[in-house]
């Protein structure tokens, strides 16, 4: 847990870059997923802010019992927007790519 939290601290310093990279990577490699996201730049900015807030919450609460409930609610919210299991691998790959990009030389496999 300590390694994850200290690694995420590096990413936090480049939060805006990380979330923009995430979405760029996701939409480039899986263009059909773009339709699940808001069309306006303003709404996408809110989406990016919420994404990083959720990531920060998860990392900060890794050892707390309430994390499972938070993740359950987050999953339910995403299902309302038609996100499903078929998107998990794409999102995971783009998230890892964004974390690696934002971490720079601090990233290790």
Short mmCIF file of C-alpha atoms in Angstrom, two decimals:
data_model
loop_
_atom_site.label_atom_id
_atom_site.label_comp_id
_atom_site.label_asym_id
_atom_site.label_seq_id
_atom_site.Cartn_x
_atom_site.Cartn_y
_atom_site.Cartn_z
CA UNK A 1 0.00 0.00 0.00
CA UNK A 2 2.81 2.37 0.87
CA UNK A 3 4.41 1.95 -2.56
CA UNK A 4 1.13 2.62 -4.33
CA UNK A 5 0.45 5.73 -2.28
CA UNK A 6 3.94 7.16 -2.77
CA UNK A 7 3.78 6.36 -6.50
CA UNK A 8 0.41 8.03 -6.79
CA UNK A 9 1.84 11.16 -5.14
CA UNK A 10 4.05 11.52 -8.22
CA UNK A 11 1.00 11.26 -10.48
CA UNK A 12 -0.96 13.78 -8.39
CA UNK A 13 1.56 16.48 -9.26
CA UNK A 14 0.64 15.97 -12.92
CA UNK A 15 -3.05 15.24 -12.45
CA UNK A 16 -4.34 17.31 -15.35
CA UNK A 17 -1.83 15.79 -17.75
CA UNK A 18 -2.63 12.28 -16.49
CA UNK A 19 -6.37 12.51 -17.05
CA UNK A 20 -6.02 14.17 -20.45
CA UNK A 21 -3.58 11.46 -21.47
CA UNK A 22 -5.97 8.79 -20.17
CA UNK A 23 -8.86 10.05 -22.30
CA UNK A 24 -6.67 10.61 -25.36
CA UNK A 25 -5.27 7.09 -25.08
CA UNK A 26 -8.70 5.56 -24.50
CA UNK A 27 -10.38 7.37 -27.39
CA UNK A 28 -7.48 6.75 -29.79
CA UNK A 29 -7.35 3.02 -29.12
CA UNK A 30 -11.11 2.53 -28.65
CA UNK A 31 -12.93 5.27 -30.60
CA UNK A 32 -16.37 3.74 -30.04
CA UNK A 33 -16.05 4.43 -26.32
CA UNK A 34 -15.99 8.19 -27.01
CA UNK A 35 -19.79 8.05 -27.43
CA UNK A 36 -20.15 7.21 -23.71
CA UNK A 37 -18.63 10.55 -22.71
CA UNK A 38 -20.02 14.09 -22.79
CA UNK A 39 -19.56 15.93 -26.10
CA UNK A 40 -18.71 19.40 -24.78
CA UNK A 41 -15.25 20.46 -23.65
CA UNK A 42 -16.70 21.91 -20.45
CA UNK A 43 -18.44 18.66 -19.55
CA UNK A 44 -15.29 16.68 -20.37
CA UNK A 45 -13.34 18.90 -17.98
CA UNK A 46 -15.82 18.05 -15.23
CA UNK A 47 -15.46 14.37 -16.19
CA UNK A 48 -11.65 14.62 -15.91
CA UNK A 49 -11.95 16.29 -12.51
CA UNK A 50 -14.30 13.55 -11.28
CA UNK A 51 -12.03 10.81 -12.62
CA UNK A 52 -9.02 12.09 -10.73
CA UNK A 53 -11.06 12.71 -7.59
CA UNK A 54 -12.26 9.09 -7.71
CA UNK A 55 -8.71 7.78 -8.24
CA UNK A 56 -7.46 9.89 -5.36
CA UNK A 57 -10.26 8.64 -3.13
CA UNK A 58 -9.52 5.00 -3.97
CA UNK A 59 -5.80 5.33 -3.28
CA UNK A 60 -6.39 7.27 -0.05
CA UNK A 61 -8.87 4.67 1.22
CA UNK A 62 -7.27 1.41 0.13
CA UNK A 63 -7.26 0.06 3.65
CA UNK A 64 -10.71 1.28 4.69
CA UNK A 65 -13.75 -0.97 4.88
CA UNK A 66 -15.93 1.59 3.10
CA UNK A 67 -13.94 1.35 -0.12
CA UNK A 68 -15.94 -1.63 -1.42
CA UNK A 69 -19.18 0.30 -0.96
CA UNK A 70 -17.70 3.35 -2.70
CA UNK A 71 -16.57 1.21 -5.65
CA UNK A 72 -19.98 -0.50 -5.80
CA UNK A 73 -21.69 2.89 -6.01
CA UNK A 74 -19.21 4.08 -8.61
CA UNK A 75 -19.87 1.00 -10.73
CA UNK A 76 -23.62 1.50 -10.44
CA UNK A 77 -23.24 5.13 -11.53
CA UNK A 78 -21.21 4.11 -14.56
CA UNK A 79 -23.73 1.47 -15.59
CA UNK A 80 -26.31 4.26 -15.88
CA UNK A 81 -24.12 5.64 -18.68
CA UNK A 82 -23.92 2.24 -20.42
CA UNK A 83 -20.41 1.41 -19.25
CA UNK A 84 -20.09 -2.34 -18.93
CA UNK A 85 -17.65 -5.21 -18.50
CA UNK A 86 -16.68 -5.03 -22.16
CA UNK A 87 -15.05 -1.65 -21.42
CA UNK A 88 -12.98 -2.70 -18.39
CA UNK A 89 -9.88 -3.91 -20.25
CA UNK A 90 -9.77 -0.79 -22.42
CA UNK A 91 -10.14 1.53 -19.44
CA UNK A 92 -7.57 -0.44 -17.45
CA UNK A 93 -5.00 -0.31 -20.26
CA UNK A 94 -5.52 3.42 -20.73
CA UNK A 95 -5.30 4.03 -17.01
CA UNK A 96 -1.99 2.17 -16.80
CA UNK A 97 -0.70 4.09 -19.83
CA UNK A 98 -1.69 7.40 -18.22
CA UNK A 99 -0.10 6.49 -14.89
CA UNK A 100 3.11 5.50 -16.66
CA UNK A 101 3.11 8.70 -18.70
CA UNK A 102 2.45 10.93 -15.67
CA UNK A 103 5.04 9.12 -13.54
CA UNK A 104 7.84 9.51 -16.05
CA UNK A 105 11.09 7.95 -14.90
CA UNK A 106 9.50 7.02 -11.56
CA UNK A 107 7.34 4.39 -13.33
CA UNK A 108 8.39 0.78 -13.18
CA UNK A 109 6.47 -2.25 -14.39
#
